[in-house]
Amino acid sequence: MGVEIHTKINDATIDAGVAAAATPLILGLQPSALVDHVARVDWPLLSRIPGESGGSFPVAAEELKFILSEVNDYFVASPENGSSLKTIAGGSVANTIRGLAAGFGITCGIIGACGDDDEGSLFVDNMSFYKIDLSRLRHKIGHTAQCVCLVDEMGNRTMRPCLSSAVKADDLTTSDLRGSKWLVMRYGIFNIEVIQAAIKIAKQEGVSVSLDLASFEMVRKFRLPLLQLLESGSIDLCFANEDEAAELLSDEGDKADPESALEFLAEHCRWAVVTLGAKGCIAKHGKEVVRIPAIGESKAVDATGAGDLFASGFLYGLVKGLTLEECCKVGSCSGGSVIRSLGGEVTRENWQWMYKQMQTKGLPIPDPNNFVYHNS
């Protein structure tokens, strides 16, 4: 017998300038609010996109314009594909925070900045719907960041964010983090000063820090600053996927295996997780090491957000006091939920799928009274 979760829909958009009644348990630092343009494309189009396919690396405004033009021309020339560009609020940290709020009922907030444009309004409306506290989101004159997410026939995504002309939060204060338990971040060399400032404040306020390694390109090109950050001992929880793990300890072209990367991360972080796609994940906390198989279909419709939503489930497990193995299982359930459809936002149907998976595996189901879903 399955579990049916009854939803509670919010009828009014929360004013982004009004703080939530309670201090968010988990905060996400996404210095620039971001909007994703998601499209399913073929290999000939991907071959015309600058950079290596399969990962994520920032591009300039002119490159973003070129990519969007190529994608739009592709849809005009191939109407038989029956696909189009899907625009949604995005960004790795926002995906994780939205997942925690929408699917797990955890009180969350975003620290960052958005521009005074249509993309900024879209981001605010989407995050507000899920009751995410936006009182720490700065509203500035300028552009909101954008990212093109291209999904190939295998469900793998190539991401090209444009951050260079976007507004950014660079004025963090202790009041931004005071009273929260976790700060969620994504590694990025272009935000390294903001990241370092946030970590310093987090440690002063007793807030635990979670870091995602972002992409194999970011790790490969800016490995030294990342290693310095990890070796500082200020990161409590670190997530890496298999490709990022391979680059983390690479030496003259030799790739590290996931187990070696996990050991390195666990030396410097209280919790270390390496996700392995269809092969599941491995994690370490203290002397305990677990390996958990993937949950759900072996073929992803779209892998966008899989790691972000895994982090949502894992963090939910930590704040609820679950074991390392249980945290990984919840993460596998939530990560499996988002790959069933296009984009990094989990649908109502796929949240239901996740709850049934959790129930089957004997995992605690979140309180349904806290759920808010997008009604589309």
XYZ file of C-alpha atoms in Angstrom, residues 8-368:
361
model
C -1.389 22.338 1.126
C -1.240 25.086 -1.493
C -0.258 28.613 -0.594
C -2.742 31.108 -2.037
C -0.637 34.217 -1.749
C 2.881 35.097 -2.838
C 5.073 35.894 0.123
C 6.595 39.349 0.035
C 10.312 38.825 -0.493
C 11.126 41.669 1.856
C 9.327 40.140 4.844
C 11.221 37.654 6.992
C 9.633 34.322 7.823
C 8.261 33.909 11.334
C 11.031 31.506 12.321
C 14.746 31.706 11.549
C 15.452 29.311 8.653
C 17.014 26.046 9.769
C 19.033 25.856 6.549
C 20.329 28.776 4.488
C 21.634 28.647 0.941
C 24.309 31.053 -0.283
C 23.775 31.700 -3.986
C 25.470 35.086 -4.478
C 23.641 35.607 -7.779
C 20.035 34.511 -8.210
C 19.850 32.498 -11.409
C 17.311 31.432 -14.029
C 17.762 28.199 -16.005
C 16.886 27.818 -19.689
C 16.509 24.049 -20.088
C 16.271 22.286 -23.460
C 16.564 18.770 -24.820
C 18.972 18.787 -27.787
C 20.991 16.433 -30.004
C 24.733 15.870 -30.353
C 25.232 18.028 -33.498
C 23.980 21.053 -31.565
C 26.093 20.232 -28.508
C 29.189 20.062 -30.707
C 28.671 23.733 -31.613
C 28.559 24.845 -27.985
C 31.864 26.225 -26.606
C 33.613 24.039 -24.027
C 33.539 20.383 -23.085
C 30.114 18.752 -22.982
C 28.752 17.234 -19.800
C 29.716 19.758 -17.164
C 29.246 23.358 -16.092
C 31.470 26.367 -16.719
C 30.676 30.106 -16.807
C 30.390 31.972 -20.110
C 30.286 35.659 -21.019
C 27.086 37.474 -21.986
C 27.872 37.277 -25.712
C 28.488 33.519 -25.452
C 25.165 33.064 -23.649
C 23.412 35.039 -26.390
C 25.076 32.853 -29.041
C 24.052 29.607 -27.295
C 20.432 30.742 -26.858
C 20.342 31.758 -30.532
C 21.673 28.329 -31.566
C 19.072 26.581 -29.399
C 16.211 28.684 -30.743
C 17.357 28.082 -34.342
C 17.507 24.363 -33.561
C 13.866 24.302 -32.452
C 12.755 26.325 -35.481
C 14.606 23.949 -37.832
C 13.440 20.785 -36.044
C 9.771 21.272 -35.039
C 9.288 17.507 -35.196
C 11.202 17.195 -31.911
C 8.146 18.560 -30.120
C 10.391 20.284 -27.569
C 11.071 23.866 -26.579
C 13.063 25.995 -24.154
C 11.850 25.697 -20.541
C 12.702 28.654 -18.288
C 12.671 28.100 -14.501
C 14.295 29.466 -11.360
C 17.547 27.581 -10.908
C 21.071 27.370 -9.619
C 22.524 24.451 -7.672
C 22.001 25.968 -4.234
C 18.485 27.174 -5.064
C 17.615 23.673 -6.283
C 18.790 22.164 -2.990
C 16.986 24.763 -0.869
C 13.771 24.452 -2.902
C 13.927 20.679 -2.543
C 14.323 20.922 1.238
C 11.386 23.314 1.535
C 9.032 21.784 -1.042
C 9.633 18.085 -0.491
C 10.811 17.852 3.114
C 9.104 20.785 4.827
C 12.361 22.246 6.187
C 12.404 25.998 6.871
C 14.923 27.497 4.458
C 16.226 30.816 3.211
C 18.364 32.186 0.392
C 21.256 34.635 0.728
C 22.051 36.375 -2.536
C 21.020 39.090 -4.969
C 18.678 39.397 -7.929
C 18.309 42.054 -10.595
C 15.370 44.292 -11.418
C 14.459 42.330 -14.567
C 11.977 39.650 -15.614
C 14.395 36.893 -14.628
C 14.709 38.359 -11.133
C 10.925 38.462 -10.769
C 10.658 34.852 -11.938
C 13.227 33.740 -9.368
C 11.486 35.582 -6.521
C 8.028 34.290 -7.460
C 9.205 30.679 -7.634
C 11.152 30.709 -4.367
C 8.392 32.609 -2.564
C 5.813 30.032 -3.597
C 7.671 27.384 -1.613
C 7.748 29.608 1.492
C 11.501 30.141 1.206
C 12.646 33.113 3.296
C 13.926 35.780 0.901
C 14.588 38.491 3.494
C 18.334 37.974 2.858
C 17.959 38.318 -0.937
C 19.262 41.719 -2.021
C 17.320 43.481 -4.792
C 19.702 45.424 -7.019
C 19.595 47.373 -10.261
C 21.018 45.181 -13.015
C 20.774 41.757 -14.583
C 19.879 38.456 -12.932
C 22.222 35.577 -13.775
C 21.108 33.050 -16.404
C 22.193 29.529 -17.321
C 21.593 27.388 -20.392
C 21.081 23.705 -19.490
C 21.310 21.433 -22.545
C 20.127 17.853 -22.047
C 21.308 15.160 -24.484
C 19.615 11.916 -25.537
C 21.131 10.069 -22.556
C 19.788 12.558 -20.023
C 23.212 14.120 -19.362
C 23.328 17.904 -19.085
C 25.770 20.527 -20.296
C 25.462 23.801 -18.388
C 26.715 27.246 -19.335
C 25.938 29.880 -16.677
C 26.418 33.581 -17.381
C 27.442 35.356 -14.181
C 29.777 38.103 -15.390
C 27.153 40.843 -15.774
C 24.855 39.658 -12.974
C 24.268 41.420 -9.681
C 25.869 39.688 -6.704
C 25.613 39.731 -2.924
C 28.985 40.777 -1.535
C 27.963 42.455 1.697
C 27.290 39.591 4.113
C 26.716 40.276 7.795
C 26.484 38.137 10.920
C 22.731 38.740 11.005
C 22.418 36.860 7.697
C 23.415 33.583 9.370
C 22.540 34.067 13.032
C 20.273 31.360 14.441
C 20.473 28.946 11.497
C 22.041 25.484 11.683
C 23.405 24.887 8.170
C 24.806 26.996 5.331
C 24.691 25.384 1.868
C 27.197 26.572 -0.754
C 28.589 25.673 -4.172
C 32.252 26.079 -5.062
C 32.952 28.790 -7.618
C 36.142 30.726 -8.200
C 34.182 33.814 -9.235
C 32.486 33.860 -5.837
C 35.460 32.744 -3.763
C 35.677 35.950 -1.696
C 31.967 35.793 -0.818
C 32.339 32.087 0.032
C 35.291 32.758 2.312
C 33.456 35.613 4.044
C 30.380 33.424 4.558
C 32.457 30.599 6.033
C 34.123 32.993 8.473
C 30.748 34.280 9.666
C 29.309 30.752 9.806
C 32.094 29.607 12.105
C 31.598 32.630 14.342
C 27.878 31.879 14.577
C 28.213 28.113 15.064
C 26.634 27.327 11.684
C 27.727 24.127 9.904
C 28.899 24.484 6.294
C 28.034 22.250 3.337
C 29.959 22.582 0.065
C 29.208 21.130 -3.365
C 32.165 20.913 -5.759
C 30.149 22.398 -8.661
C 31.611 20.766 -11.798
C 34.619 18.843 -13.058
C 35.707 21.896 -15.107
C 35.658 24.128 -12.029
C 37.654 21.565 -10.030
C 40.118 21.013 -12.869
C 40.779 24.688 -13.610
C 40.750 25.986 -10.036
C 41.889 22.984 -8.023
C 44.467 24.722 -5.812
C 42.064 27.251 -4.215
C 39.575 24.409 -3.698
C 42.159 22.217 -1.979
C 43.138 25.129 0.252
C 39.491 25.646 1.162
C 38.972 21.974 1.989
C 42.237 21.633 3.897
C 41.312 24.621 6.057
C 38.996 22.318 8.000
C 36.115 24.792 7.759
C 33.870 22.590 5.569
C 31.675 20.220 7.586
C 29.982 18.378 4.704
C 31.245 18.003 1.135
C 29.453 16.598 -1.911
C 31.280 15.560 -5.086
C 30.109 13.593 -8.082
C 32.279 10.967 -9.749
C 33.729 13.352 -12.348
C 34.550 16.016 -9.763
C 36.133 13.390 -7.518
C 38.315 12.224 -10.425
C 39.664 15.761 -10.907
C 40.120 16.536 -7.220
C 43.358 14.599 -6.741
C 44.434 14.336 -10.384
C 48.149 14.588 -10.996
C 49.563 15.101 -14.484
C 46.506 13.637 -16.157
C 45.960 10.696 -13.791
C 42.416 10.613 -12.431
C 41.633 9.763 -8.822
C 39.203 6.935 -8.072
C 36.065 7.779 -6.042
C 37.309 5.902 -2.981
C 40.557 7.888 -2.831
C 38.670 11.161 -3.230
C 36.273 10.108 -0.462
C 39.167 9.386 1.885
C 40.726 12.763 1.155
C 37.454 14.630 1.718
C 36.776 12.710 4.932
C 40.189 13.731 6.288
C 39.100 17.363 6.222
C 35.276 17.254 6.486
C 33.026 15.629 9.093
C 30.872 14.113 6.352
C 32.047 13.291 2.826
C 29.866 12.029 -0.019
C 30.741 10.987 -3.582
C 27.738 10.355 -5.812
C 28.209 7.770 -8.559
C 25.194 8.307 -10.824
C 23.471 5.042 -11.699
C 25.892 3.239 -9.325
C 24.590 5.057 -6.237
C 26.935 6.751 -3.776
C 29.645 6.245 -1.178
C 29.912 8.273 2.027
C 32.105 8.508 5.095
C 31.621 9.985 8.567
C 34.367 9.350 11.101
C 35.379 5.714 10.605
C 32.026 4.681 9.125
C 31.869 4.111 5.361
C 28.688 3.193 3.475
C 27.881 2.364 -0.135
C 24.271 2.760 -1.264
C 22.853 1.706 -4.667
C 20.867 4.141 -6.794
C 17.109 4.195 -6.404
C 14.690 4.435 -9.308
C 15.064 4.137 -13.070
C 18.510 3.408 -14.486
C 18.026 5.931 -17.345
C 17.515 9.582 -16.446
C 15.163 11.785 -18.422
C 17.335 14.715 -17.331
C 20.196 14.588 -14.815
C 19.898 18.330 -14.087
C 19.587 18.783 -10.347
C 20.295 15.152 -9.425
C 23.200 16.080 -7.147
C 21.366 19.126 -5.818
C 18.326 17.084 -4.803
C 20.541 14.325 -3.384
C 21.965 17.021 -1.117
C 18.405 18.021 -0.116
C 17.647 14.509 1.073
C 21.003 14.001 2.774
C 20.709 17.292 4.682
C 17.153 16.432 5.689
C 18.509 13.196 7.142
C 21.223 15.025 9.080
C 18.891 17.578 10.670
C 16.505 14.743 11.614
C 19.292 12.746 13.251
C 19.289 9.829 10.809
C 22.243 7.479 10.402
C 24.795 7.933 7.613
C 23.242 5.048 5.689
C 19.751 6.481 6.074
C 20.921 9.936 4.980
C 22.350 8.388 1.804
C 19.140 6.456 1.153
C 16.981 9.561 1.519
C 19.403 11.411 -0.772
C 19.138 8.640 -3.341
C 15.341 8.858 -3.198
C 15.270 12.637 -3.645
C 17.996 12.589 -6.300
C 16.042 9.894 -8.133
C 12.883 11.995 -8.050
C 14.220 14.939 -10.046
C 15.718 12.952 -12.936
C 12.276 11.665 -13.908
C 11.398 14.927 -15.707
C 13.049 17.929 -17.370
C 14.645 20.594 -15.152
C 15.807 20.899 -11.550
C 12.360 21.434 -10.004
C 10.609 18.273 -8.745
C 6.993 17.871 -9.816
C 4.125 16.965 -7.494
C 3.932 13.506 -9.081
C 7.629 12.869 -8.549
C 7.518 13.944 -4.914
C 4.805 11.341 -4.448
C 7.101 8.802 -6.116
C 9.870 9.729 -3.654
C 7.638 9.320 -0.591
C 6.613 5.862 -1.768
C 10.274 4.928 -2.233
C 11.062 6.188 1.266
C 8.148 4.278 2.758
C 9.230 1.085 1.008
C 12.718 1.410 2.489
C 11.466 2.134 5.992
C 12.631 5.741 6.010
C 10.740 8.420 7.968
C 8.282 10.334 5.771
C 8.297 14.136 6.248
C 5.293 15.772 7.910
C 2.729 16.343 5.116
